[in-house]
């Protein structure tokens, strides 16, 4: 398996633009997580899905952020409009819930810079 | 509440030195505990885990023992290498079987030759 695949790896955009980050989880995994990492706040859980259904989005900063999982092999995190304070590395992770200790497999991350 | 607290970094050691990174957690019940490692420019990777009290997780020379008496899961390595330089995250799973993990703030380790 190629692991969790995220795209783009790097994105530089201007304030006000729409940003879409993509994630392909490991085949067979039934849980998907979006995290955000910054120097100031560390690693924050934004939202997670079980069986394609959003379970907890309490970590989503505000209405500018939205996430979807239309099927078991694809998820998007969208920011519209983007702001400089959204600059961070966004990680997607997946796991097989119910397999015992919940081990998350992370993607390499998408580094977002909003100018 | 449910949280994970790690010792603050950065930790700077010479090669072959002994490493300890402290981690404590709060929880109702007995969560599974994890250490993840993040090398520069990469995502987090599972380093080791323990699922019940007194379990010892180990991998690549690193060890951590699940201590319910002290609610701790300290990471240790007897002899660090330059290649161990990374950020280390302690984590516990959620209070219900949600699959999500709660991470500590991370501890940066720098090993000098």
PDB file of N, CA and C in Angstrom, chain A residues 15-54:
ATOM      1  N   UNK A  15      -4.453  35.707   0.277  1.00  0.00           N
ATOM      2  CA  UNK A  15      -5.605  35.856   1.163  1.00  0.00           C
ATOM      3  C   UNK A  15      -6.881  36.028   0.342  1.00  0.00           C
ATOM      4  N   UNK A  16      -7.913  35.334   0.750  1.00  0.00           N
ATOM      5  CA  UNK A  16      -9.191  35.436   0.066  1.00  0.00           C
ATOM      6  C   UNK A  16      -9.440  34.325  -0.940  1.00  0.00           C
ATOM      7  N   UNK A  17      -8.391  33.628  -1.337  1.00  0.00           N
ATOM      8  CA  UNK A  17      -8.542  32.553  -2.311  1.00  0.00           C
ATOM      9  C   UNK A  17      -9.067  31.287  -1.631  1.00  0.00           C
ATOM     10  N   UNK A  18      -9.673  30.454  -2.447  1.00  0.00           N
ATOM     11  CA  UNK A  18     -10.142  29.157  -1.961  1.00  0.00           C
ATOM     12  C   UNK A  18      -9.003  28.145  -2.031  1.00  0.00           C
ATOM     13  N   UNK A  19      -8.908  27.331  -0.996  1.00  0.00           N
ATOM     14  CA  UNK A  19      -7.887  26.289  -0.936  1.00  0.00           C
ATOM     15  C   UNK A  19      -8.585  24.944  -0.745  1.00  0.00           C
ATOM     16  N   UNK A  20      -8.183  23.967  -1.523  1.00  0.00           N
ATOM     17  CA  UNK A  20      -8.711  22.609  -1.362  1.00  0.00           C
ATOM     18  C   UNK A  20      -7.561  21.641  -1.185  1.00  0.00           C
ATOM     19  N   UNK A  21      -7.568  20.943  -0.066  1.00  0.00           N
ATOM     20  CA  UNK A  21      -6.572  19.922   0.231  1.00  0.00           C
ATOM     21  C   UNK A  21      -7.232  18.563   0.077  1.00  0.00           C
ATOM     22  N   UNK A  22      -6.459  17.610  -0.433  1.00  0.00           N
ATOM     23  CA  UNK A  22      -7.030  16.304  -0.754  1.00  0.00           C
ATOM     24  C   UNK A  22      -6.316  15.189  -0.021  1.00  0.00           C
ATOM     25  N   UNK A  23      -7.054  14.127   0.211  1.00  0.00           N
ATOM     26  CA  UNK A  23      -6.489  12.995   0.945  1.00  0.00           C
ATOM     27  C   UNK A  23      -7.068  11.685   0.438  1.00  0.00           C
ATOM     28  N   UNK A  24      -6.178  10.728   0.223  1.00  0.00           N
ATOM     29  CA  UNK A  24      -6.592   9.365  -0.090  1.00  0.00           C
ATOM     30  C   UNK A  24      -6.118   8.469   1.051  1.00  0.00           C
ATOM     31  N   UNK A  25      -7.047   7.913   1.819  1.00  0.00           N
ATOM     32  CA  UNK A  25      -6.632   7.088   2.967  1.00  0.00           C
ATOM     33  C   UNK A  25      -6.149   5.718   2.506  1.00  0.00           C
ATOM     34  N   UNK A  26      -5.644   4.952   3.441  1.00  0.00           N
ATOM     35  CA  UNK A  26      -5.227   3.589   3.158  1.00  0.00           C
ATOM     36  C   UNK A  26      -6.461   2.741   2.856  1.00  0.00           C
ATOM     37  N   UNK A  27      -6.370   1.956   1.816  1.00  0.00           N
ATOM     38  CA  UNK A  27      -7.482   1.119   1.417  1.00  0.00           C
ATOM     39  C   UNK A  27      -7.875   0.171   2.552  1.00  0.00           C
ATOM     40  N   UNK A  28      -9.177   0.160   2.872  1.00  0.00           N
ATOM     41  CA  UNK A  28      -9.661  -0.701   3.937  1.00  0.00           C
ATOM     42  C   UNK A  28      -9.810  -0.001   5.273  1.00  0.00           C
ATOM     43  N   UNK A  29      -9.166   1.137   5.429  1.00  0.00           N
ATOM     44  CA  UNK A  29      -9.344   1.894   6.672  1.00  0.00           C
ATOM     45  C   UNK A  29     -10.722   2.547   6.681  1.00  0.00           C
ATOM     46  N   UNK A  30     -11.311   2.627   7.885  1.00  0.00           N
ATOM     47  CA  UNK A  30     -12.673   3.146   7.959  1.00  0.00           C
ATOM     48  C   UNK A  30     -12.777   4.457   8.732  1.00  0.00           C
ATOM     49  N   UNK A  31     -11.648   4.966   9.201  1.00  0.00           N
ATOM     50  CA  UNK A  31     -11.655   6.255   9.903  1.00  0.00           C
ATOM     51  C   UNK A  31     -10.639   7.183   9.249  1.00  0.00           C
ATOM     52  N   UNK A  32     -11.014   8.454   9.159  1.00  0.00           N
ATOM     53  CA  UNK A  32     -10.132   9.442   8.547  1.00  0.00           C
ATOM     54  C   UNK A  32     -10.132  10.708   9.390  1.00  0.00           C
ATOM     55  N   UNK A  33      -8.955  11.279   9.551  1.00  0.00           N
ATOM     56  CA  UNK A  33      -8.769  12.419  10.444  1.00  0.00           C
ATOM     57  C   UNK A  33      -8.041  13.536   9.693  1.00  0.00           C
ATOM     58  N   UNK A  34      -8.443  14.753   9.958  1.00  0.00           N
ATOM     59  CA  UNK A  34      -7.700  15.925   9.496  1.00  0.00           C
ATOM     60  C   UNK A  34      -7.136  16.653  10.716  1.00  0.00           C
ATOM     61  N   UNK A  35      -5.797  16.847  10.684  1.00  0.00           N
ATOM     62  CA  UNK A  35      -5.109  17.584  11.741  1.00  0.00           C
ATOM     63  C   UNK A  35      -4.441  18.810  11.132  1.00  0.00           C
ATOM     64  N   UNK A  36      -4.208  19.800  11.972  1.00  0.00           N
ATOM     65  CA  UNK A  36      -3.464  20.993  11.582  1.00  0.00           C
ATOM     66  C   UNK A  36      -2.304  21.164  12.554  1.00  0.00           C
ATOM     67  N   UNK A  37      -1.122  21.492  12.032  1.00  0.00           N
ATOM     68  CA  UNK A  37       0.050  21.646  12.876  1.00  0.00           C
ATOM     69  C   UNK A  37       0.659  23.021  12.667  1.00  0.00           C
ATOM     70  N   UNK A  38       0.807  23.751  13.752  1.00  0.00           N
ATOM     71  CA  UNK A  38       1.490  25.043  13.740  1.00  0.00           C
ATOM     72  C   UNK A  38       2.454  25.088  14.914  1.00  0.00           C
ATOM     73  N   UNK A  39       3.410  25.997  14.827  1.00  0.00           N
ATOM     74  CA  UNK A  39       4.369  26.140  15.921  1.00  0.00           C
ATOM     75  C   UNK A  39       3.653  26.587  17.195  1.00  0.00           C
ATOM     76  N   UNK A  40       2.701  27.486  17.028  1.00  0.00           N
ATOM     77  CA  UNK A  40       2.056  28.072  18.208  1.00  0.00           C
ATOM     78  C   UNK A  40       1.105  27.102  18.901  1.00  0.00           C
ATOM     79  N   UNK A  41       0.364  26.331  18.122  1.00  0.00           N
ATOM     80  CA  UNK A  41      -0.721  25.531  18.689  1.00  0.00           C
ATOM     81  C   UNK A  41      -0.461  24.034  18.645  1.00  0.00           C
ATOM     82  N   UNK A  42       0.650  23.645  18.054  1.00  0.00           N
ATOM     83  CA  UNK A  42       0.950  22.220  17.983  1.00  0.00           C
ATOM     84  C   UNK A  42       0.023  21.507  17.021  1.00  0.00           C
ATOM     85  N   UNK A  43      -0.340  20.269  17.368  1.00  0.00           N
ATOM     86  CA  UNK A  43      -1.154  19.419  16.508  1.00  0.00           C
ATOM     87  C   UNK A  43      -2.605  19.483  16.991  1.00  0.00           C
ATOM     88  N   UNK A  44      -3.482  19.946  16.112  1.00  0.00           N
ATOM     89  CA  UNK A  44      -4.895  20.091  16.467  1.00  0.00           C
ATOM     90  C   UNK A  44      -5.749  19.200  15.573  1.00  0.00           C
ATOM     91  N   UNK A  45      -6.669  18.477  16.177  1.00  0.00           N
ATOM     92  CA  UNK A  45      -7.622  17.683  15.403  1.00  0.00           C
ATOM     93  C   UNK A  45      -8.738  18.598  14.908  1.00  0.00           C
ATOM     94  N   UNK A  46      -8.935  18.621  13.613  1.00  0.00           N
ATOM     95  CA  UNK A  46      -9.969  19.482  13.033  1.00  0.00           C
ATOM     96  C   UNK A  46     -11.299  18.742  12.932  1.00  0.00           C
ATOM     97  N   UNK A  47     -11.263  17.563  12.342  1.00  0.00           N
ATOM     98  CA  UNK A  47     -12.484  16.801  12.093  1.00  0.00           C
ATOM     99  C   UNK A  47     -12.106  15.358  11.852  1.00  0.00           C
ATOM    100  N   UNK A  48     -13.018  14.430  12.174  1.00  0.00           N
ATOM    101  CA  UNK A  48     -12.766  13.062  11.754  1.00  0.00           C
ATOM    102  C   UNK A  48     -14.045  12.376  11.312  1.00  0.00           C
ATOM    103  N   UNK A  49     -13.869  11.381  10.482  1.00  0.00           N
ATOM    104  CA  UNK A  49     -14.952  10.625   9.862  1.00  0.00           C
ATOM    105  C   UNK A  49     -14.829   9.151  10.255  1.00  0.00           C
ATOM    106  N   UNK A  50     -15.956   8.517  10.473  1.00  0.00           N
ATOM    107  CA  UNK A  50     -16.012   7.064  10.565  1.00  0.00           C
ATOM    108  C   UNK A  50     -16.960   6.572   9.479  1.00  0.00           C
ATOM    109  N   UNK A  51     -16.485   5.648   8.677  1.00  0.00           N
ATOM    110  CA  UNK A  51     -17.302   5.126   7.572  1.00  0.00           C
ATOM    111  C   UNK A  51     -17.904   6.250   6.742  1.00  0.00           C
ATOM    112  N   UNK A  52     -17.096   7.237   6.437  1.00  0.00           N
ATOM    113  CA  UNK A  52     -17.415   8.375   5.562  1.00  0.00           C
ATOM    114  C   UNK A  52     -18.346   9.392   6.219  1.00  0.00           C
ATOM    115  N   UNK A  53     -18.728   9.182   7.456  1.00  0.00           N
ATOM    116  CA  UNK A  53     -19.661  10.081   8.137  1.00  0.00           C
ATOM    117  C   UNK A  53     -18.886  10.964   9.107  1.00  0.00           C
ATOM    118  N   UNK A  54     -19.067  12.291   9.040  1.00  0.00           N
ATOM    119  CA  UNK A  54     -18.370  13.158  10.005  1.00  0.00           C
ATOM    120  C   UNK A  54     -18.898  12.914  11.414  1.00  0.00           C
TER     121      UNK A  54
END
